[in-house]
Amino acid sequence: MSSPDIAGILDSSKELDRLRKEQEEVLIEINKMHKKLISCPEVVEKAGDSSLSKLKMLYIQAKELSESEVSISSQLLGQLDALMPSGTQGQHRRRIGSEQKKKRVKADSEVPRLSPSRRSHLESLASLKGEQVAARITQENSGKDEWFVVKVIHFDKETREFEVLDEDPGEDEESTVQRKYKLPMSHIIPFPKRSDLSNIPDFPSGRHVLAVYPETTALYKATVYQTRKRKIDDYVVQFEDDEEDGSLPKRLVPFHRVVALPDGCRQ
């Protein structure tokens, strides 16, 4: 491993850290604007008020920073892959297959229901349209319940069912066609919103969670390895049944891809 290679990785890491700090500052400003508009919605009707324009610019800035973060992260992954000995790492996995000796989370009991009697709560569920969520789906071939990342297409307030789209059927599926499902509220867990850090849960070290496995669209039971320092920091977790060379590797998972472990989930 040469010094230039190490220097390049360090430079990318520093740039990634700078982008995240800047993102955190922008998100704080966005939240301030949200609170202002909620408390005084009439302010936008005043002549000369630029609140909405400022909010739009903040969102544009947040989007650009997010895209830059993705670009630098991809660059950093490429630099690391180039330094790793060939054959020691697993291939790109959209989902974990049986060849990886990983079992998807089984959910033998219902996830606690989401207060369907409250109209405001139903409205918030309806607002998930177009958002990605964690969904518990029963597999037709095995009858087992597994957790995937899906996109909400529609929420029916009468039946209290979600219609969702599995955008990535995975290489281990018989068909590559995107599939739609209708699921009850108890089978859906919204992901934390990156734009609202005040409502981001902070799971301590040792807590069992449900997390998206890196480079996949599947969620598995994991244990938080260490406490985060900042709200926007990734989680360091260890996935069950993810053993390599006799130990469980520590893997980074973005904070917005980690949720509380539902009751009844086990390996």
XYZ file of C-alpha atoms in Angstrom:
267
model
C 0.000 0.000 0.000
C 1.700 3.195 -1.180
C 1.724 6.584 0.519
C -0.105 8.317 -2.371
C -2.918 5.774 -2.055
C -3.244 6.451 1.678
C -3.120 10.200 1.098
C -5.934 9.964 -1.436
C -8.130 8.033 1.017
C -7.427 10.548 3.776
C -8.267 13.466 1.473
C -11.575 11.838 0.502
C -12.380 11.154 4.159
C -11.704 14.785 5.106
C -13.898 16.027 2.266
C -16.680 13.648 3.335
C -16.473 14.925 6.906
C -16.602 18.545 5.679
C -19.691 17.831 3.584
C -21.483 16.207 6.499
C -20.739 19.109 8.812
C -22.068 21.517 6.211
C -25.153 19.329 5.735
C -25.825 19.435 9.466
C -25.655 23.239 9.454
C -28.066 23.456 6.506
C -30.517 21.032 8.140
C -30.501 23.117 11.303
C -31.405 26.202 9.239
C -34.158 24.261 7.444
C -35.652 23.185 10.773
C -35.585 26.795 11.987
C -37.504 27.871 8.883
C -40.007 25.043 9.374
C -40.689 26.114 12.964
C -41.067 29.741 11.877
C -43.618 28.879 9.202
C -45.533 26.549 11.520
C -45.761 29.117 14.307
C -46.472 32.104 12.015
C -47.832 30.841 8.660
C -49.241 34.275 7.907
C -45.716 35.701 7.571
C -45.507 34.519 3.947
C -48.439 36.754 3.052
C -46.591 39.910 4.072
C -45.181 42.068 1.311
C -41.477 41.580 0.817
C -41.271 38.371 2.873
C -38.719 35.938 1.432
C -39.222 32.970 3.787
C -40.297 30.555 1.060
C -37.468 31.621 -1.247
C -34.930 31.100 1.541
C -36.404 27.682 2.313
C -36.209 26.714 -1.350
C -32.542 27.759 -1.533
C -31.773 25.756 1.610
C -33.367 22.664 0.086
C -31.394 23.148 -3.126
C -28.207 23.476 -1.080
C -29.079 20.356 0.938
C -29.706 18.413 -2.291
C -26.384 19.491 -3.795
C -24.500 18.584 -0.619
C -26.208 15.201 -0.522
C -25.258 14.510 -4.139
C -21.669 15.543 -3.412
C -21.608 13.199 -0.423
C -22.747 10.300 -2.616
C -20.042 11.135 -5.167
C -17.235 11.325 -2.581
C -18.483 8.172 -0.830
C -18.403 6.279 -4.135
C -14.905 7.613 -4.812
C -13.754 6.519 -1.357
C -15.216 3.034 -1.830
C -13.384 2.747 -5.137
C -10.102 3.771 -3.497
C -10.557 1.198 -0.748
C -11.543 -1.572 -3.160
C -8.422 -0.875 -5.225
C -6.218 -1.475 -2.184
C -7.910 -4.642 -0.975
C -6.526 -8.019 -2.082
C -8.719 -9.610 -4.726
C -10.934 -12.465 -3.586
C -11.111 -11.454 0.052
C -14.284 -9.435 -0.162
C -17.802 -10.539 -1.040
C -19.258 -9.562 -4.378
C -21.778 -6.746 -4.703
C -24.982 -7.938 -3.062
C -28.319 -6.329 -3.813
C -29.787 -8.745 -1.307
C -28.189 -11.406 0.854
C -28.674 -14.828 -0.697
C -28.399 -18.274 0.887
C -24.837 -18.528 -0.413
C -23.883 -15.818 2.064
C -25.253 -18.008 4.895
C -27.422 -15.170 6.144
C -31.013 -15.571 7.181
C -33.474 -12.732 6.803
C -35.216 -11.553 9.899
C -38.247 -13.597 10.855
C -41.113 -11.741 12.451
C -43.326 -14.197 14.335
C -45.525 -11.609 15.961
C -47.132 -8.377 14.871
C -45.310 -5.047 14.934
C -47.156 -2.767 17.406
C -49.981 -0.966 15.591
C -49.786 2.736 14.878
C -52.781 4.378 16.670
C -55.180 4.167 13.701
C -57.948 5.962 15.622
C -56.248 9.336 15.369
C -57.047 11.320 12.228
C -53.816 13.302 12.407
C -51.841 10.094 12.468
C -53.645 8.789 9.392
C -52.774 12.034 7.635
C -49.110 11.566 8.499
C -49.216 8.015 7.119
C -50.794 9.274 3.903
C -47.904 11.751 3.594
C -45.505 8.809 3.219
C -46.521 8.502 -0.442
C -43.369 8.393 -2.563
C -41.175 7.721 0.489
C -39.059 4.640 1.093
C -39.998 2.608 4.169
C -39.124 -0.705 5.795
C -41.752 -3.339 4.985
C -42.399 -6.821 6.316
C -43.284 -9.052 3.351
C -44.225 -12.730 3.367
C -42.320 -14.651 0.703
C -44.523 -16.837 -1.499
C -41.928 -19.557 -2.024
C -41.009 -20.032 1.645
C -43.873 -18.471 3.599
C -41.315 -16.621 5.701
C -41.533 -12.968 6.678
C -38.635 -10.797 5.549
C -37.921 -7.052 5.730
C -37.202 -4.999 2.602
C -36.864 -1.357 1.570
C -39.913 -0.456 -0.541
C -41.534 2.712 -1.886
C -45.006 3.751 -0.745
C -47.411 4.176 -3.658
C -50.627 4.795 -1.746
C -52.176 4.655 1.737
C -55.871 3.778 1.974
C -57.364 5.502 5.027
C -60.471 3.311 4.912
C -58.776 -0.090 4.870
C -55.644 1.290 6.550
C -53.485 -0.554 4.058
C -50.336 0.531 2.246
C -49.705 -0.202 -1.406
C -45.943 -0.454 -1.880
C -43.493 -1.153 -4.685
C -40.447 -3.377 -4.323
C -38.171 -1.452 -6.698
C -35.301 -3.946 -6.454
C -36.508 -7.565 -6.671
C -32.913 -8.732 -6.235
C -30.672 -11.140 -8.053
C -31.851 -14.061 -5.925
C -35.475 -13.703 -7.080
C -36.945 -15.781 -9.885
C -38.188 -12.645 -11.638
C -36.581 -9.233 -11.992
C -39.963 -7.531 -12.410
C -40.780 -4.927 -9.760
C -43.587 -6.205 -7.556
C -46.395 -4.413 -5.743
C -47.812 -5.436 -2.372
C -50.728 -4.385 -0.185
C -49.683 -4.403 3.456
C -51.347 -3.494 6.777
C -49.925 -0.648 8.854
C -48.375 -3.175 11.231
C -46.036 -4.292 8.439
C -44.613 -0.821 7.749
C -41.908 1.124 9.610
C -41.084 4.651 8.343
C -37.407 5.543 8.160
C -36.104 8.602 10.066
C -36.203 11.788 7.987
C -32.813 13.321 7.232
C -34.452 16.758 7.097
C -35.674 16.582 10.721
C -32.760 15.762 13.011
C -34.795 16.670 16.098
C -36.865 13.506 15.648
C -33.992 11.148 14.850
C -33.856 8.268 17.382
C -30.471 7.725 19.014
C -29.852 4.038 19.692
C -27.170 3.413 22.343
C -24.365 0.887 22.182
C -25.643 -2.656 22.646
C -29.185 -1.934 21.411
C -30.717 -4.408 18.964
C -32.035 -2.690 15.821
C -33.262 -3.428 12.328
C -30.810 -2.069 9.750
C -30.334 -2.088 5.984
C -27.344 -4.274 5.102
C -24.779 -2.254 3.058
C -25.317 -2.354 -0.712
C -28.627 -4.205 -0.363
C -32.320 -3.421 -0.046
C -32.850 -5.903 2.791
C -33.022 -5.279 6.539
C -31.591 -7.573 9.192
C -31.303 -7.708 12.943
C -28.120 -5.987 14.146
C -26.510 -4.698 17.327
C -25.258 -1.121 17.670
C -21.516 -1.353 18.302
C -20.805 2.158 19.502
C -22.680 5.339 20.399
C -22.722 8.081 17.762
C -21.266 11.519 18.513
C -23.539 13.491 16.166
C -27.060 13.077 14.875
C -25.868 12.777 11.267
C -23.157 10.194 11.973
C -23.506 6.683 10.577
C -24.189 3.802 12.929
C -21.506 1.183 13.445
C -23.337 -2.122 13.767
C -22.728 -5.860 13.775
C -25.236 -7.984 11.872
C -26.220 -11.380 13.194
C -25.057 -14.367 11.096
C -22.565 -12.097 9.307
C -19.476 -13.910 10.531
C -16.212 -13.494 8.644
C -12.975 -15.186 9.739
C -14.512 -16.206 13.053
C -15.851 -12.785 14.076
C -18.642 -10.340 13.282
C -17.368 -7.418 11.169
C -18.329 -3.866 12.056
C -20.320 -2.233 9.275
C -21.393 1.374 8.685
C -25.097 2.028 8.135
C -26.533 5.558 7.548
C -28.652 6.788 10.475
C -31.694 7.091 8.204
C -31.533 3.377 7.409
C -31.747 2.130 11.019
C -35.027 1.603 12.915
C -36.074 0.106 16.227
C -36.265 -3.677 16.257
C -39.972 -4.661 16.170
C -41.299 -6.946 18.888
C -41.096 -10.586 17.906
C -38.227 -10.228 15.414
C -35.558 -12.843 15.785
C -33.069 -14.727 13.623
